[in-house]
PDB file of C-alpha atoms in Angstrom:
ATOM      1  CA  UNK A   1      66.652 -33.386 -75.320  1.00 43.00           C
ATOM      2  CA  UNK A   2      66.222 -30.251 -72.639  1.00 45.00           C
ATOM      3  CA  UNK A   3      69.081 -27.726 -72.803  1.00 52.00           C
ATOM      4  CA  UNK A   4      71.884 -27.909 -70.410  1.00 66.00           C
ATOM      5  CA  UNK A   5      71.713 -26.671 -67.208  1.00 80.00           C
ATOM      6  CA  UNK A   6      74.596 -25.243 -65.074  1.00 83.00           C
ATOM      7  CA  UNK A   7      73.825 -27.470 -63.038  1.00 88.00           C
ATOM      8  CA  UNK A   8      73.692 -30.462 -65.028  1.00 89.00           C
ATOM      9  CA  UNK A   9      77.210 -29.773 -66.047  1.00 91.00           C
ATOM     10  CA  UNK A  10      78.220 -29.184 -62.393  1.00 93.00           C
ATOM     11  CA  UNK A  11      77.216 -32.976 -61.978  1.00 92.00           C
ATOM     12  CA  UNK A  12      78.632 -34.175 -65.366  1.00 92.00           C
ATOM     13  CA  UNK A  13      82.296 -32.763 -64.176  1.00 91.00           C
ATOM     14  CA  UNK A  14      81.386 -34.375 -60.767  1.00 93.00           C
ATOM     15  CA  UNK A  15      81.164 -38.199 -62.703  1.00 93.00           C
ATOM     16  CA  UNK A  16      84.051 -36.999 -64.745  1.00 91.00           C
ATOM     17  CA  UNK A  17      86.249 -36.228 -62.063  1.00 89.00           C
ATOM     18  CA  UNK A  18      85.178 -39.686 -59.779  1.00 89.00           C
ATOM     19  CA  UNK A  19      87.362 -42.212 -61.337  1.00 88.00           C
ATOM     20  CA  UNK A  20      90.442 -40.069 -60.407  1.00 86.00           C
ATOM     21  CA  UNK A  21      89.619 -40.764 -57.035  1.00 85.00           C
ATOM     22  CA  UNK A  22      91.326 -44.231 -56.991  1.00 82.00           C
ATOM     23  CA  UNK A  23      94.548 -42.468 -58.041  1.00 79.00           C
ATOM     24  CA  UNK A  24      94.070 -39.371 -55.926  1.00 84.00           C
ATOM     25  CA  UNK A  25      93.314 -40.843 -52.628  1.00 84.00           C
ATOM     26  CA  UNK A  26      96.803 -43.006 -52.246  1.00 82.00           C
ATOM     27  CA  UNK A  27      98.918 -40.187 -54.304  1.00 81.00           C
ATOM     28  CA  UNK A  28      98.000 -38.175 -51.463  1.00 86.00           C
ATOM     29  CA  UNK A  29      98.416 -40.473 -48.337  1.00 85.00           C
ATOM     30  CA  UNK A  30     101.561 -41.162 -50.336  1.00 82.00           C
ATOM     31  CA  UNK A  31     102.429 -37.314 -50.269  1.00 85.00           C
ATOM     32  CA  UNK A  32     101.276 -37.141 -46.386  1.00 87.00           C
ATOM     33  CA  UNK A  33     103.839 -40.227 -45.775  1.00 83.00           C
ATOM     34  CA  UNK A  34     106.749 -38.701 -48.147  1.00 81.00           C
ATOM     35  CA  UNK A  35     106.383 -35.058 -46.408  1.00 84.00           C
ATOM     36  CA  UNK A  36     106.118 -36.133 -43.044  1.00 83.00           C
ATOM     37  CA  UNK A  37     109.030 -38.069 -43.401  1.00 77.00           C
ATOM     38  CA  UNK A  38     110.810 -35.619 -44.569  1.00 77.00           C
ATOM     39  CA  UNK A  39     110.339 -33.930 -41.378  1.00 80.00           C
ATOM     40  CA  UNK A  40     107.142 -31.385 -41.741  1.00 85.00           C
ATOM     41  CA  UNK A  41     104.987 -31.507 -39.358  1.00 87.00           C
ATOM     42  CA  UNK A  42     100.802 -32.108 -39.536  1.00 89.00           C
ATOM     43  CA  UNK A  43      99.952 -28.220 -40.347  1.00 90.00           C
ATOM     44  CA  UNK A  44     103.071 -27.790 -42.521  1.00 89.00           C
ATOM     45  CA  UNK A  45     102.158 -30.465 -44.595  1.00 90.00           C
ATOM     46  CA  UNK A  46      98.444 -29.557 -44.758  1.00 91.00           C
ATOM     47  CA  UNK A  47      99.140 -26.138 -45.217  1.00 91.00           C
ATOM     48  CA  UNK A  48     101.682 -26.899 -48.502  1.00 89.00           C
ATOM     49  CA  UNK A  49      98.743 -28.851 -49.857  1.00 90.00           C
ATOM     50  CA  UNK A  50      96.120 -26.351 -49.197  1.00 92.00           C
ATOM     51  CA  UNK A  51      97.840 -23.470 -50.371  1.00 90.00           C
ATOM     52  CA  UNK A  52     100.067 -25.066 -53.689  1.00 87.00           C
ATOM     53  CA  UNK A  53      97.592 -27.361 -54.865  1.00 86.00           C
ATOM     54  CA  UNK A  54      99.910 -29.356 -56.942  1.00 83.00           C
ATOM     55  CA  UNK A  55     100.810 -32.551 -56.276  1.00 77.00           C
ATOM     56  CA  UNK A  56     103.977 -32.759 -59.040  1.00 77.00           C
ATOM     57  CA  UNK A  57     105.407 -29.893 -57.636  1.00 80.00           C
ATOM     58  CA  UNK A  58     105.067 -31.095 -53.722  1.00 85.00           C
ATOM     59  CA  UNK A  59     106.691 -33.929 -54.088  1.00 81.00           C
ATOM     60  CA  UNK A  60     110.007 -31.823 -56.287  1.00 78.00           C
ATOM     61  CA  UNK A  61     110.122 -29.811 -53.361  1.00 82.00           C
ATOM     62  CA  UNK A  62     109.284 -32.308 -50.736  1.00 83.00           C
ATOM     63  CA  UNK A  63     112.417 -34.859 -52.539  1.00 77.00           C
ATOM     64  CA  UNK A  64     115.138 -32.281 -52.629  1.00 79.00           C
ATOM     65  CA  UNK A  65     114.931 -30.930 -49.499  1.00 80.00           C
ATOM     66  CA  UNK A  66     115.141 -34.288 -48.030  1.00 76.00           C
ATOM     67  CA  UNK A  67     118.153 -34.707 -50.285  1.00 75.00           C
ATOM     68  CA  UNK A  68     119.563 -31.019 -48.698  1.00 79.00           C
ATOM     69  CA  UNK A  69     119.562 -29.527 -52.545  1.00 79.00           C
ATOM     70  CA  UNK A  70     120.495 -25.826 -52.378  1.00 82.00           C
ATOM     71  CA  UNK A  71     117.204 -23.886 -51.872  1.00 83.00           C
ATOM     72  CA  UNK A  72     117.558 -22.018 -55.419  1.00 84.00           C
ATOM     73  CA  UNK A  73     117.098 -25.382 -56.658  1.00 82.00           C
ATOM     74  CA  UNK A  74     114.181 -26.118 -54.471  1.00 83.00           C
ATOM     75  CA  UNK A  75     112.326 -23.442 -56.103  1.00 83.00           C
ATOM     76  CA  UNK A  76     113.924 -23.410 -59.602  1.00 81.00           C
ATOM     77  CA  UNK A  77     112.965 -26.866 -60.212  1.00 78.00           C
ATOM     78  CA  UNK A  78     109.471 -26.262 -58.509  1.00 80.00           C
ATOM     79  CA  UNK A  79     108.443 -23.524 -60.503  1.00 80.00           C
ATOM     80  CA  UNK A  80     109.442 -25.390 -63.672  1.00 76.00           C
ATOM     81  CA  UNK A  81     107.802 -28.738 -62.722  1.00 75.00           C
ATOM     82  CA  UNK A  82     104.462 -25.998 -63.001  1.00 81.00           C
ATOM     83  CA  UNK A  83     104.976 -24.131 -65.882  1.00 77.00           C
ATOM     84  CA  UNK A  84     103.093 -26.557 -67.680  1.00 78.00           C
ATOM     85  CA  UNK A  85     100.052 -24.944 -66.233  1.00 85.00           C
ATOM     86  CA  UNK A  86     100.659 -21.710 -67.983  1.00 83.00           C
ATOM     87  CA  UNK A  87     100.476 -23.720 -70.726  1.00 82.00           C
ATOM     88  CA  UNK A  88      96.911 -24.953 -69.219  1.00 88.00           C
ATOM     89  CA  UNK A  89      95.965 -21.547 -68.755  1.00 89.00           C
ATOM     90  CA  UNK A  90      96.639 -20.411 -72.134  1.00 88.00           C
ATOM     91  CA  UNK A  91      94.534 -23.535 -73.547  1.00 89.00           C
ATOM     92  CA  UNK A  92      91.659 -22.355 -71.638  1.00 92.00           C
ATOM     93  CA  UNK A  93      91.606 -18.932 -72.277  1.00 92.00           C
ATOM     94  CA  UNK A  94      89.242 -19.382 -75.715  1.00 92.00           C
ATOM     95  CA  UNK A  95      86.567 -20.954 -73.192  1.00 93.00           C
ATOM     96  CA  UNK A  96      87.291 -19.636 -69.844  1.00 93.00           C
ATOM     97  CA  UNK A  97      89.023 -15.944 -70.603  1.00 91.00           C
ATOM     98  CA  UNK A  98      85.968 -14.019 -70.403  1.00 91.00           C
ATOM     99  CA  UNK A  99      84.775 -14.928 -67.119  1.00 93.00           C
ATOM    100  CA  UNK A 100      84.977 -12.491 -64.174  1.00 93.00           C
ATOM    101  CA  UNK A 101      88.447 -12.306 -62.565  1.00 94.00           C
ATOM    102  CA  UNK A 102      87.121 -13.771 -59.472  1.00 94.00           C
ATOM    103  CA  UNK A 103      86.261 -16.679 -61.214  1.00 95.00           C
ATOM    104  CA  UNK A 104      89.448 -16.818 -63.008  1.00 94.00           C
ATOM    105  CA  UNK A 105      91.473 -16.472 -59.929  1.00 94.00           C
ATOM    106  CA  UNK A 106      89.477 -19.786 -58.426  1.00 95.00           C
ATOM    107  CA  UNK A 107      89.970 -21.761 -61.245  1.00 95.00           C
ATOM    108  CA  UNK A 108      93.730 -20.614 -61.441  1.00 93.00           C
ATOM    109  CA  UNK A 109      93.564 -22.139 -57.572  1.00 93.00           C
ATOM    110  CA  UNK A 110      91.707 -25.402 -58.827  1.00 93.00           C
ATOM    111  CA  UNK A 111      94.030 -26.014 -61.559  1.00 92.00           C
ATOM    112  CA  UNK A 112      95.581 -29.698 -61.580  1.00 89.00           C
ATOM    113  CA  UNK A 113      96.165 -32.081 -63.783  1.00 85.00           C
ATOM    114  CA  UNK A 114      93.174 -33.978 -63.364  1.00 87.00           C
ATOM    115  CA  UNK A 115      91.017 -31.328 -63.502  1.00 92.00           C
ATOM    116  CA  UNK A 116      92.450 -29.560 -66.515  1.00 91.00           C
ATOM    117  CA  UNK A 117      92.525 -32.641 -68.612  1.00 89.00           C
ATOM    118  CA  UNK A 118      88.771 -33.355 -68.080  1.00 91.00           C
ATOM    119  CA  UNK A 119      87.645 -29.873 -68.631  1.00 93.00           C
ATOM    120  CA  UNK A 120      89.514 -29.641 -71.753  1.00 92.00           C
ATOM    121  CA  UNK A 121      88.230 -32.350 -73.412  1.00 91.00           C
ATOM    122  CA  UNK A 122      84.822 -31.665 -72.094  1.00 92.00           C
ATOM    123  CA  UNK A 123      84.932 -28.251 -73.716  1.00 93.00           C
ATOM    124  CA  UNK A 124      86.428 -29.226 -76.964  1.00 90.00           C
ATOM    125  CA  UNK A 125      82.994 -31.948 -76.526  1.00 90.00           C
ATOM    126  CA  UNK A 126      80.880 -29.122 -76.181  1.00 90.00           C
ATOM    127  CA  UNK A 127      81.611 -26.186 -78.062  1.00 90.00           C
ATOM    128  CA  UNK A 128      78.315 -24.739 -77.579  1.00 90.00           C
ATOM    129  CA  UNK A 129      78.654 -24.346 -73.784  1.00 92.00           C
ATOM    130  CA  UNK A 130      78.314 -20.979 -71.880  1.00 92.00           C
ATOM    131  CA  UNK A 131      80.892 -19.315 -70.066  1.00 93.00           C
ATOM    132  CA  UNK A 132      78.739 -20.498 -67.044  1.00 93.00           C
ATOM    133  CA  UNK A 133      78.324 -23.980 -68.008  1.00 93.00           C
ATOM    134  CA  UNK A 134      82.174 -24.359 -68.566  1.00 94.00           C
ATOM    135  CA  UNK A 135      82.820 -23.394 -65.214  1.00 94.00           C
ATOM    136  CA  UNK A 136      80.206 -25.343 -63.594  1.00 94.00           C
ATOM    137  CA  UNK A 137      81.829 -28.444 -65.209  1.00 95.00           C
ATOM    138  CA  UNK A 138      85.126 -27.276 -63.620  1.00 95.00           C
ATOM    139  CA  UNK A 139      84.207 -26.415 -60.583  1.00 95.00           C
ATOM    140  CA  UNK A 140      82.495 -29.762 -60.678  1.00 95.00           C
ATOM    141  CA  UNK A 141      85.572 -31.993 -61.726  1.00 94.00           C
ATOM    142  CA  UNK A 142      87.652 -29.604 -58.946  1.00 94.00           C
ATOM    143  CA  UNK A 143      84.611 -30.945 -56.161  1.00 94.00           C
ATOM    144  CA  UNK A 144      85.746 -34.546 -56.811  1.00 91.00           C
ATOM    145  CA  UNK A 145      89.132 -34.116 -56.726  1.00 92.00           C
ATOM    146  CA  UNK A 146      90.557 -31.454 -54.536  1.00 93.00           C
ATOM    147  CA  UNK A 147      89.085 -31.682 -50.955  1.00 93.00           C
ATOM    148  CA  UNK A 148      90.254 -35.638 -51.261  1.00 91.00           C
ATOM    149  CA  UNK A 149      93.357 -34.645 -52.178  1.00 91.00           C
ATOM    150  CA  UNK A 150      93.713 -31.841 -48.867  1.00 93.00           C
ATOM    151  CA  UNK A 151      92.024 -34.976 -46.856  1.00 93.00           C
ATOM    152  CA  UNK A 152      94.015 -38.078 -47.844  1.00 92.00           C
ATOM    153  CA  UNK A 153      96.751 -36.185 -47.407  1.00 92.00           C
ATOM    154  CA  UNK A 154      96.008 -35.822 -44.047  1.00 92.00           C
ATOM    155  CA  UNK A 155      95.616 -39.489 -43.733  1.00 91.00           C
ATOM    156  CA  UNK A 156      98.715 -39.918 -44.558  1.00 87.00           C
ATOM    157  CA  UNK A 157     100.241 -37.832 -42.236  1.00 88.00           C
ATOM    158  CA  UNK A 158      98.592 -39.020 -39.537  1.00 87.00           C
ATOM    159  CA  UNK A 159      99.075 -42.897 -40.453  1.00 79.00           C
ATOM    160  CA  UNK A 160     101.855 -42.741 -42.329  1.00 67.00           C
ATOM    161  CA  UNK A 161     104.244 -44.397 -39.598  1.00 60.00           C
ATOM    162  CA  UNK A 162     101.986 -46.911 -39.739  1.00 65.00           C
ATOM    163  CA  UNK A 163     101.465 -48.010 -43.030  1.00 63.00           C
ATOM    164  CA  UNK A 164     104.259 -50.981 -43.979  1.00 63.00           C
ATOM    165  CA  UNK A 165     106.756 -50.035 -46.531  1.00 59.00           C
ATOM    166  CA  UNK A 166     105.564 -52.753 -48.668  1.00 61.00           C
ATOM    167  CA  UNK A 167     101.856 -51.273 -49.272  1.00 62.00           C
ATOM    168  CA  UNK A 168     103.335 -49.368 -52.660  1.00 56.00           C
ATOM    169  CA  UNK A 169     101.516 -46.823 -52.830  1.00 57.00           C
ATOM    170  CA  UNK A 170     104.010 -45.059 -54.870  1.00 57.00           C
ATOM    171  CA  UNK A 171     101.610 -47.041 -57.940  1.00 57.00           C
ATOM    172  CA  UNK A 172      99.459 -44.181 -58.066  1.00 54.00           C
ATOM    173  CA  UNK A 173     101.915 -41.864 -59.591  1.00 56.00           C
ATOM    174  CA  UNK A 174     102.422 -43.332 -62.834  1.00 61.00           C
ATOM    175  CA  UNK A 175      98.963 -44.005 -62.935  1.00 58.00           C
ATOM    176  CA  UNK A 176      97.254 -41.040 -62.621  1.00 54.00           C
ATOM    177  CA  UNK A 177      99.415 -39.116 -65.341  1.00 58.00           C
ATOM    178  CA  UNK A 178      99.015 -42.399 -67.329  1.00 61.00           C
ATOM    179  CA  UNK A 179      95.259 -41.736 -67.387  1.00 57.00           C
ATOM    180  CA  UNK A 180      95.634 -37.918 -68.168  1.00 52.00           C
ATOM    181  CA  UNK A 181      97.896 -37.824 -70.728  1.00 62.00           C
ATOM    182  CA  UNK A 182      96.974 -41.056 -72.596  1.00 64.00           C
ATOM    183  CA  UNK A 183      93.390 -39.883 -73.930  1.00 60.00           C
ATOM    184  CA  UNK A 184      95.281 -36.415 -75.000  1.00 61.00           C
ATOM    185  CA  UNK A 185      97.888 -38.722 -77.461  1.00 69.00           C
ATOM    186  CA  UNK A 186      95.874 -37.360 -80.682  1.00 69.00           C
ATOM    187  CA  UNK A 187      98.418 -36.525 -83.271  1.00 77.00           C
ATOM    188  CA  UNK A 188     101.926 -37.654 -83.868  1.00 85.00           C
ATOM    189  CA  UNK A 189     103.615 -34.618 -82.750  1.00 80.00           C
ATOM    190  CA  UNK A 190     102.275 -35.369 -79.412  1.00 79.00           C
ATOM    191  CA  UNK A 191     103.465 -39.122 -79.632  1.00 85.00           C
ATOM    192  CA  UNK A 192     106.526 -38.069 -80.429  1.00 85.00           C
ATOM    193  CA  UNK A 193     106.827 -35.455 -78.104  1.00 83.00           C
ATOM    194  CA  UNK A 194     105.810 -38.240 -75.335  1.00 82.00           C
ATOM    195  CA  UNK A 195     108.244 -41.114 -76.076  1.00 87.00           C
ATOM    196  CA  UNK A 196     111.095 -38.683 -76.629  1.00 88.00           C
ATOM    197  CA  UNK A 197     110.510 -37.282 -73.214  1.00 84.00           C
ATOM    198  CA  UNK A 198     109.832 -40.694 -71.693  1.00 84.00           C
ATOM    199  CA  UNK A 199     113.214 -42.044 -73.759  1.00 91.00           C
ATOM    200  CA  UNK A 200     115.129 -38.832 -72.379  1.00 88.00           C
ATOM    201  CA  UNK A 201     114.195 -38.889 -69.149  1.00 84.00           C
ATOM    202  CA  UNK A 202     115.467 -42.391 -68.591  1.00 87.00           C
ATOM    203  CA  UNK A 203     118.971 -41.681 -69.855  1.00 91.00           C
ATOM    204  CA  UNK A 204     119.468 -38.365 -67.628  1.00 86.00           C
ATOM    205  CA  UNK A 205     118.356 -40.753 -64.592  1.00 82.00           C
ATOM    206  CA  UNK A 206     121.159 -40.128 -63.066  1.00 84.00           C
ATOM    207  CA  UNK A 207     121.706 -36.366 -63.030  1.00 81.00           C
ATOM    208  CA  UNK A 208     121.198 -34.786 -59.594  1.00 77.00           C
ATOM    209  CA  UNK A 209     118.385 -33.076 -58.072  1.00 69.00           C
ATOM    210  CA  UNK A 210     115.991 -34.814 -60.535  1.00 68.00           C
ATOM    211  CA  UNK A 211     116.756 -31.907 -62.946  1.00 74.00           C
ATOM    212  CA  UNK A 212     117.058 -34.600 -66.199  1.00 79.00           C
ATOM    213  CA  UNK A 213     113.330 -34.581 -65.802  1.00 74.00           C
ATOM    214  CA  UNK A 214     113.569 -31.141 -66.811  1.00 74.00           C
ATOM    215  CA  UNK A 215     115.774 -31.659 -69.423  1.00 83.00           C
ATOM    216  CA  UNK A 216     113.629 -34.164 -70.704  1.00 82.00           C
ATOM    217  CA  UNK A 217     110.548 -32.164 -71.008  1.00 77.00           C
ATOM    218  CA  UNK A 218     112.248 -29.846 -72.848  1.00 80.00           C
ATOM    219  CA  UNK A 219     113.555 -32.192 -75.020  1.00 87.00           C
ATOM    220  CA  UNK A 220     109.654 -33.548 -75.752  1.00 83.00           C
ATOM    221  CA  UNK A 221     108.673 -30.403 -75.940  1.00 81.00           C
ATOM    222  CA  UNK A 222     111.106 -29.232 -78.859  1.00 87.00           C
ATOM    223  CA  UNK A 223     110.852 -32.053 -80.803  1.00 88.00           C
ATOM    224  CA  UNK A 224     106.641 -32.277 -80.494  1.00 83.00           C
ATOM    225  CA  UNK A 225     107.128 -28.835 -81.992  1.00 83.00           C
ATOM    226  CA  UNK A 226     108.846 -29.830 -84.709  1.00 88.00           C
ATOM    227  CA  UNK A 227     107.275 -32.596 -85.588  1.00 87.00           C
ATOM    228  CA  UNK A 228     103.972 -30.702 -85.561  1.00 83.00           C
ATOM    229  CA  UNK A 229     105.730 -27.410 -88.131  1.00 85.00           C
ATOM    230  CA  UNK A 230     106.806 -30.563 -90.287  1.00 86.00           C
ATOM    231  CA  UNK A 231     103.324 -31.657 -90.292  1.00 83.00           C
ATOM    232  CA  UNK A 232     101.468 -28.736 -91.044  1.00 80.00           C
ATOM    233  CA  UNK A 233     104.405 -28.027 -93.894  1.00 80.00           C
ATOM    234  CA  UNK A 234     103.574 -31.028 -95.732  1.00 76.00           C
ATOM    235  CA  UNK A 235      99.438 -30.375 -95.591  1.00 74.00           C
ATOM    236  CA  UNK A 236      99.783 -26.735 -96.715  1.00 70.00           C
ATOM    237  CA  UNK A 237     102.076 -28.070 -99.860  1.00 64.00           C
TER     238      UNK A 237
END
């Protein structure tokens, strides 16, 4: 078998990132709908998906304004619905830390779910990759993903008086992080970690401004911790 190309794994991250596609494209004419709503207008709502690039986080913000929260919660919550990506970040440093800064700082921009979760798993699949080739394959899941995302949101700006209130398209949230997280399930500590979260989040429902979510990661996060120091306890006895 030839070597890998750059280029090769430019179009490997492309087919990696295509399924996503039936998630992304009505998570984002669902965003376009939600923010419009909520009173931005065409360019604001472009402009928040051009510029944050993070589809959790837009919809935080985009909910508690609508629900007048104060705007130190607006943010709070915000940047703590994305601190999971500095957690991203500091999984890809091993394969992607040595690359120029330039390159860094667009793949810091590129960074979503979606993308991150592919790339990951590609890398871990591929240990022998080049700097190079692991950020072809990014920039190749990114290609698949990202201008979708800026133009169904568009879409849904633009339509989204028109589209009935019975279409659902609210589906494609719980699907998409279905699909990321679900392959990443590899050990019990992350089981754990997920049904703890899942089982916390549902009992802090009802506290305002969404901020049991929060809670709830935390919660996940804790215990996943745990459960991993317990594990790795036991295998060095």
């Amino acid at each position: 078998m030839p070597p890998e190309t750059t280029k090769s794994s430019y179009w490997q991250g492309m087919r990696a990132g295509a399924p996503f596609i039936l998630v992304i494209a009505p998570f984002s004419i669902l965003f376009g709908v939600v923010a419009t709503e909520a009173g931005f207008t065409l360019l604001e709502t472009f402009s928040y998906s051009f510029f944050v690039v993070a589809g959790a986080s837009q919809f935080t913000a985009v909910q508690l304004l609508s629900e007048h929260a104060p705007t130190l919660i607006v943010i709070a919550t915000s940047l703590a619905v994305n601190l999971r990506m500095a957690m991203y970040s500091a999984s890809l440093t091993p394969h992607l830390g040595k690359a120029p800064m330039s390159m860094r700082a667009l793949v810091a921009y590129l960074m979503v779910d979606q993308v991150y979760a592919s790339a990951i798993l590609a890398y871990e699949k591929h240990p022998e990759w080049s700097i190079a080739q692991k950020l072809a394959y990014y920039f190749g899941v990114s290609s698949s993903i990202i201008p979708l995302w800026l133009a169904f949101t568009m879409v849904g700006a633009i339509a989204g008086s028109a589209i009935p209130a019975g279409f659902a398209l609210d589906f494609a949230v719980p699907i998409t992080f279905l699909a990321m997280v679900a392959p990443m399930l590899r050990s019990i500590a992350h089981v754990a970690a997920a049904f703890v979260a899942i089982a916390a989040s549902l009992m802090l429902a009802s506290v305002p401004y969404s901020l049991g979510l929060l809670i709830a990661g935390a919660v996940g996060m804790i215990v996943g911790a745990q459960v991993e120091l317990l594990m790795s306890s036991k295998a060095a006895a």
